[in-house]
Structure formats: C-alpha cells, structure tokens
Amino acid sequence: MKLKFAVLCLASLFAGCSSLQTAVSRQQEELKSEVEAVFNDLVDAAKAGDIERYFSFFNVETFTALTADGSAIGTFDEFRERVCPQLESVERYNSLKFDPVTISVLDASHAVLVNEYSAEVVLKSGVVVAASGAGTQVWSKRGGTWRLVHVSDAIKR
C-alpha cells in the first residue's frame, strides 16, 4: 500500500513538472514570436527608408553598440550620428535577407537575436552595393514594449 502511494505521489509530481515545463516552453515560444515580430518591423522600417520609425525600436537611455570595425559606441546619440548618413544614402533595397535568425529568450523581458544577412542596395548616387555579415541584438522589454539595448555586427569578407 505504501509503495502504491509513493508511486502515485511521484507520478503526480512528474505530471506537475511536465505541465510546468510545457507552460514555460509555451511562454518562451510566445516571447520568441514577439521578438521576431518586432525585429521584422525594424527590418520593414529600414527597407521603407523610414529612419524615425527605425530608430523608434531603440532604447535611447541604455543603448550601446559594437561596430564591425571594432568601435565601441556608448550612447544612442553617437550610434545615430554614425548610422544616419548611411541610412540616408540608400535609395532602395534590391534585397535584404536574414537567414538564419535565432532568438534566445533569457527571461520574460530579455532576449538575444543572432542573425546572418545579405543585402543589395542602390545608393542615391546610383552605385549598387552588396554586403553580407552577421549581427547580434539584445532586446529588452519594458512597459510591454521590446526595445534594442545593444547591437553588434560583423561583415563577411
């Protein structure tokens, strides 16, 4: 009888753990979907040349970056000053692809997105430029909104 009771207790415990793991997995998938959606919105803003919308995805108070040339950027304003001229020089994107994109959820309000990209842009000067590389983005969710707190990138040679 005691053995039967112990087995039932263990089975109940494992069922509870399994249920908890399922709930955690479901929450992680939901958070990944949220980050993926906001990343896609960021990409759409870049493709549309909507610089203000593009920058609206960044946390201006805590943002940092590491550039492909090895420069560390400590403020959003410094990042914006560096990136604005590049964004403003683009006439249109012939292509912009991100593959693969991997999102790792750290907790309910932090995630890391890692991707590889390839792009072909037409500059306002008419020059066509192709580039490929990889990037890392750290996203933080505050007040129900995901914002970028850090980016780093690398260019493939």
PDB file of C-alpha atoms in Angstrom:
ATOM      1  CA  MET A   1       0.000   0.000   0.000  1.00  0.00           C
ATOM      2  CA  LYS A   2       2.800   2.406   0.931  1.00  0.00           C
ATOM      3  CA  LEU A   3       4.587   1.603  -2.326  1.00  0.00           C
ATOM      4  CA  LYS A   4       1.420   2.304  -4.323  1.00  0.00           C
ATOM      5  CA  PHE A   5       1.022   5.646  -2.536  1.00  0.00           C
ATOM      6  CA  ALA A   6       4.665   6.564  -3.196  1.00  0.00           C
ATOM      7  CA  VAL A   7       4.295   5.711  -6.893  1.00  0.00           C
ATOM      8  CA  LEU A   8       1.126   7.835  -7.131  1.00  0.00           C
ATOM      9  CA  CYS A   9       2.901  10.746  -5.408  1.00  0.00           C
ATOM     10  CA  LEU A  10       5.854  10.514  -7.791  1.00  0.00           C
ATOM     11  CA  ALA A  11       3.573  10.256 -10.811  1.00  0.00           C
ATOM     12  CA  SER A  12       1.675  13.333  -9.626  1.00  0.00           C
ATOM     13  CA  LEU A  13       4.937  15.203  -9.071  1.00  0.00           C
ATOM     14  CA  PHE A  14       6.255  14.324 -12.541  1.00  0.00           C
ATOM     15  CA  ALA A  15       2.954  15.285 -14.142  1.00  0.00           C
ATOM     16  CA  GLY A  16       3.175  18.662 -12.404  1.00  0.00           C
ATOM     17  CA  CYS A  17       6.762  19.151 -13.597  1.00  0.00           C
ATOM     18  CA  SER A  18       5.811  18.194 -17.135  1.00  0.00           C
ATOM     19  CA  SER A  19       2.907  20.641 -17.054  1.00  0.00           C
ATOM     20  CA  LEU A  20       5.213  23.381 -15.758  1.00  0.00           C
ATOM     21  CA  GLN A  21       7.792  22.653 -18.477  1.00  0.00           C
ATOM     22  CA  THR A  22       5.054  22.859 -21.107  1.00  0.00           C
ATOM     23  CA  ALA A  23       3.897  26.233 -19.741  1.00  0.00           C
ATOM     24  CA  VAL A  24       7.484  27.553 -19.706  1.00  0.00           C
ATOM     25  CA  SER A  25       8.066  26.314 -23.263  1.00  0.00           C
ATOM     26  CA  ARG A  26       4.832  27.941 -24.396  1.00  0.00           C
ATOM     27  CA  GLN A  27       5.817  31.243 -22.762  1.00  0.00           C
ATOM     28  CA  GLN A  28       9.280  31.082 -24.360  1.00  0.00           C
ATOM     29  CA  GLU A  29       7.732  30.485 -27.797  1.00  0.00           C
ATOM     30  CA  GLU A  30       5.366  33.433 -27.277  1.00  0.00           C
ATOM     31  CA  LEU A  31       8.276  35.675 -26.292  1.00  0.00           C
ATOM     32  CA  LYS A  32      10.297  34.495 -29.299  1.00  0.00           C
ATOM     33  CA  SER A  33       7.328  35.331 -31.534  1.00  0.00           C
ATOM     34  CA  GLU A  34       7.095  38.810 -30.015  1.00  0.00           C
ATOM     35  CA  VAL A  35      10.798  39.480 -30.601  1.00  0.00           C
ATOM     36  CA  GLU A  36      10.615  38.090 -34.132  1.00  0.00           C
ATOM     37  CA  ALA A  37       7.646  40.362 -34.915  1.00  0.00           C
ATOM     38  CA  VAL A  38       9.383  43.492 -33.622  1.00  0.00           C
ATOM     39  CA  PHE A  39      12.575  42.514 -35.493  1.00  0.00           C
ATOM     40  CA  ASN A  40      10.517  42.199 -38.701  1.00  0.00           C
ATOM     41  CA  ASP A  41       9.018  45.653 -38.031  1.00  0.00           C
ATOM     42  CA  LEU A  42      12.548  47.045 -37.614  1.00  0.00           C
ATOM     43  CA  VAL A  43      13.555  45.479 -40.950  1.00  0.00           C
ATOM     44  CA  ASP A  44      10.419  46.880 -42.644  1.00  0.00           C
ATOM     45  CA  ALA A  45      11.246  50.373 -41.358  1.00  0.00           C
ATOM     46  CA  ALA A  46      14.784  50.088 -42.753  1.00  0.00           C
ATOM     47  CA  LYS A  47      13.533  48.849 -46.141  1.00  0.00           C
ATOM     48  CA  ALA A  48      10.996  51.695 -46.288  1.00  0.00           C
ATOM     49  CA  GLY A  49      13.693  54.263 -45.516  1.00  0.00           C
ATOM     50  CA  ASP A  50      11.649  55.402 -42.500  1.00  0.00           C
ATOM     51  CA  ILE A  51      14.577  56.479 -40.343  1.00  0.00           C
ATOM     52  CA  GLU A  52      12.500  57.829 -37.444  1.00  0.00           C
ATOM     53  CA  ARG A  53      10.466  54.613 -37.245  1.00  0.00           C
ATOM     54  CA  TYR A  54      13.680  52.602 -37.482  1.00  0.00           C
ATOM     55  CA  PHE A  55      15.195  54.451 -34.535  1.00  0.00           C
ATOM     56  CA  SER A  56      11.974  54.100 -32.513  1.00  0.00           C
ATOM     57  CA  PHE A  57      12.955  50.455 -31.862  1.00  0.00           C
ATOM     58  CA  PHE A  58      15.991  51.505 -29.794  1.00  0.00           C
ATOM     59  CA  ASN A  59      16.180  52.202 -26.067  1.00  0.00           C
ATOM     60  CA  VAL A  60      17.760  55.654 -26.196  1.00  0.00           C
ATOM     61  CA  GLU A  61      18.689  55.686 -22.479  1.00  0.00           C
ATOM     62  CA  THR A  62      20.723  52.476 -22.260  1.00  0.00           C
ATOM     63  CA  PHE A  63      21.771  51.670 -25.828  1.00  0.00           C
ATOM     64  CA  THR A  64      25.298  50.539 -26.719  1.00  0.00           C
ATOM     65  CA  ALA A  65      26.838  49.047 -29.853  1.00  0.00           C
ATOM     66  CA  LEU A  66      29.923  47.343 -31.187  1.00  0.00           C
ATOM     67  CA  THR A  67      30.591  48.026 -34.861  1.00  0.00           C
ATOM     68  CA  ALA A  68      32.126  45.757 -37.470  1.00  0.00           C
ATOM     69  CA  ASP A  69      35.226  47.982 -37.498  1.00  0.00           C
ATOM     70  CA  GLY A  70      35.788  47.275 -33.794  1.00  0.00           C
ATOM     71  CA  SER A  71      34.488  50.585 -32.431  1.00  0.00           C
ATOM     72  CA  ALA A  72      32.549  50.578 -29.164  1.00  0.00           C
ATOM     73  CA  ILE A  73      29.657  53.029 -29.085  1.00  0.00           C
ATOM     74  CA  GLY A  74      28.442  54.047 -25.651  1.00  0.00           C
ATOM     75  CA  THR A  75      25.360  56.130 -26.412  1.00  0.00           C
ATOM     76  CA  PHE A  76      22.362  56.096 -28.687  1.00  0.00           C
ATOM     77  CA  ASP A  77      23.161  59.620 -29.937  1.00  0.00           C
ATOM     78  CA  GLU A  78      26.632  58.518 -31.045  1.00  0.00           C
ATOM     79  CA  PHE A  79      25.116  55.493 -32.799  1.00  0.00           C
ATOM     80  CA  ARG A  80      22.502  57.645 -34.528  1.00  0.00           C
ATOM     81  CA  GLU A  81      25.152  60.113 -35.729  1.00  0.00           C
ATOM     82  CA  ARG A  82      27.117  57.243 -37.233  1.00  0.00           C
ATOM     83  CA  VAL A  83      24.210  55.364 -38.811  1.00  0.00           C
ATOM     84  CA  CYS A  84      22.043  58.228 -40.112  1.00  0.00           C
ATOM     85  CA  PRO A  85      24.312  59.155 -43.047  1.00  0.00           C
ATOM     86  CA  GLN A  86      24.438  55.512 -44.111  1.00  0.00           C
ATOM     87  CA  LEU A  87      20.651  55.117 -43.968  1.00  0.00           C
ATOM     88  CA  GLU A  88      20.082  58.441 -45.742  1.00  0.00           C
ATOM     89  CA  SER A  89      22.371  57.424 -48.634  1.00  0.00           C
ATOM     90  CA  VAL A  90      20.161  54.424 -49.563  1.00  0.00           C
ATOM     91  CA  GLU A  91      17.775  54.908 -52.478  1.00  0.00           C
ATOM     92  CA  ARG A  92      16.270  51.426 -52.196  1.00  0.00           C
ATOM     93  CA  TYR A  93      16.942  47.831 -51.264  1.00  0.00           C
ATOM     94  CA  ASN A  94      17.097  45.367 -54.137  1.00  0.00           C
ATOM     95  CA  SER A  95      17.247  42.631 -51.499  1.00  0.00           C
ATOM     96  CA  LEU A  96      17.605  42.277 -47.748  1.00  0.00           C
ATOM     97  CA  LYS A  97      17.556  38.765 -46.300  1.00  0.00           C
ATOM     98  CA  PHE A  98      18.143  37.456 -42.810  1.00  0.00           C
ATOM     99  CA  ASP A  99      18.890  33.754 -42.633  1.00  0.00           C
ATOM    100  CA  PRO A 100      19.282  32.184 -40.203  1.00  0.00           C
ATOM    101  CA  VAL A 101      17.689  34.141 -37.371  1.00  0.00           C
ATOM    102  CA  THR A 102      17.993  32.607 -33.912  1.00  0.00           C
ATOM    103  CA  ILE A 103      16.256  34.046 -30.868  1.00  0.00           C
ATOM    104  CA  SER A 104      17.248  33.025 -27.349  1.00  0.00           C
ATOM    105  CA  VAL A 105      14.921  34.104 -24.553  1.00  0.00           C
ATOM    106  CA  LEU A 106      16.856  34.875 -21.373  1.00  0.00           C
ATOM    107  CA  ASP A 107      13.827  35.696 -19.236  1.00  0.00           C
ATOM    108  CA  ALA A 108      10.422  37.357 -19.634  1.00  0.00           C
ATOM    109  CA  SER A 109      11.980  40.709 -20.530  1.00  0.00           C
ATOM    110  CA  HIS A 110      15.323  39.942 -22.222  1.00  0.00           C
ATOM    111  CA  ALA A 111      16.202  38.159 -25.442  1.00  0.00           C
ATOM    112  CA  VAL A 112      19.178  37.826 -27.763  1.00  0.00           C
ATOM    113  CA  LEU A 113      18.679  37.663 -31.524  1.00  0.00           C
ATOM    114  CA  VAL A 114      21.551  36.455 -33.712  1.00  0.00           C
ATOM    115  CA  ASN A 115      21.355  36.527 -37.497  1.00  0.00           C
ATOM    116  CA  GLU A 116      23.235  36.349 -40.738  1.00  0.00           C
ATOM    117  CA  TYR A 117      22.268  38.752 -43.503  1.00  0.00           C
ATOM    118  CA  SER A 118      22.805  39.550 -47.130  1.00  0.00           C
ATOM    119  CA  ALA A 119      21.773  42.779 -48.797  1.00  0.00           C
ATOM    120  CA  GLU A 120      21.969  44.619 -52.058  1.00  0.00           C
ATOM    121  CA  VAL A 121      21.218  48.328 -52.002  1.00  0.00           C
ATOM    122  CA  VAL A 122      21.082  51.058 -54.586  1.00  0.00           C
ATOM    123  CA  LEU A 123      22.604  54.246 -53.258  1.00  0.00           C
ATOM    124  CA  LYS A 124      21.229  57.674 -54.172  1.00  0.00           C
ATOM    125  CA  SER A 125      24.395  58.094 -56.251  1.00  0.00           C
ATOM    126  CA  GLY A 126      23.270  55.124 -58.375  1.00  0.00           C
ATOM    127  CA  VAL A 127      26.007  52.803 -57.115  1.00  0.00           C
ATOM    128  CA  VAL A 128      24.860  49.275 -56.253  1.00  0.00           C
ATOM    129  CA  VAL A 129      26.434  47.827 -53.107  1.00  0.00           C
ATOM    130  CA  ALA A 130      26.256  44.227 -51.907  1.00  0.00           C
ATOM    131  CA  ALA A 131      27.078  43.252 -48.337  1.00  0.00           C
ATOM    132  CA  SER A 132      26.767  40.249 -46.089  1.00  0.00           C
ATOM    133  CA  GLY A 133      27.560  39.544 -42.493  1.00  0.00           C
ATOM    134  CA  ALA A 134      26.100  38.715 -39.135  1.00  0.00           C
ATOM    135  CA  GLY A 135      24.677  40.568 -36.185  1.00  0.00           C
ATOM    136  CA  THR A 136      23.673  40.229 -32.578  1.00  0.00           C
ATOM    137  CA  GLN A 137      20.851  42.202 -30.999  1.00  0.00           C
ATOM    138  CA  VAL A 138      19.972  42.351 -27.324  1.00  0.00           C
ATOM    139  CA  TRP A 139      16.295  43.176 -26.769  1.00  0.00           C
ATOM    140  CA  SER A 140      14.744  44.337 -23.500  1.00  0.00           C
ATOM    141  CA  LYS A 141      11.024  44.548 -22.750  1.00  0.00           C
ATOM    142  CA  ARG A 142       9.871  47.407 -20.530  1.00  0.00           C
ATOM    143  CA  GLY A 143       6.309  48.634 -20.182  1.00  0.00           C
ATOM    144  CA  GLY A 144       5.154  45.968 -22.620  1.00  0.00           C
ATOM    145  CA  THR A 145       7.442  47.170 -25.447  1.00  0.00           C
ATOM    146  CA  TRP A 146      10.548  45.470 -26.822  1.00  0.00           C
ATOM    147  CA  ARG A 147      13.495  47.819 -27.499  1.00  0.00           C
ATOM    148  CA  LEU A 148      17.063  47.271 -28.632  1.00  0.00           C
ATOM    149  CA  VAL A 149      19.623  47.860 -25.894  1.00  0.00           C
ATOM    150  CA  HIS A 150      22.677  46.588 -27.765  1.00  0.00           C
ATOM    151  CA  VAL A 151      23.715  45.623 -31.279  1.00  0.00           C
ATOM    152  CA  SER A 152      26.936  44.311 -32.717  1.00  0.00           C
ATOM    153  CA  ASP A 153      27.778  43.368 -36.273  1.00  0.00           C
ATOM    154  CA  ALA A 154      30.380  41.643 -38.360  1.00  0.00           C
ATOM    155  CA  ILE A 155      30.970  41.876 -42.093  1.00  0.00           C
ATOM    156  CA  LYS A 156      31.797  38.805 -44.181  1.00  0.00           C
ATOM    157  CA  ARG A 157      34.799  39.334 -46.424  1.00  0.00           C
TER     158      ARG A 157
END
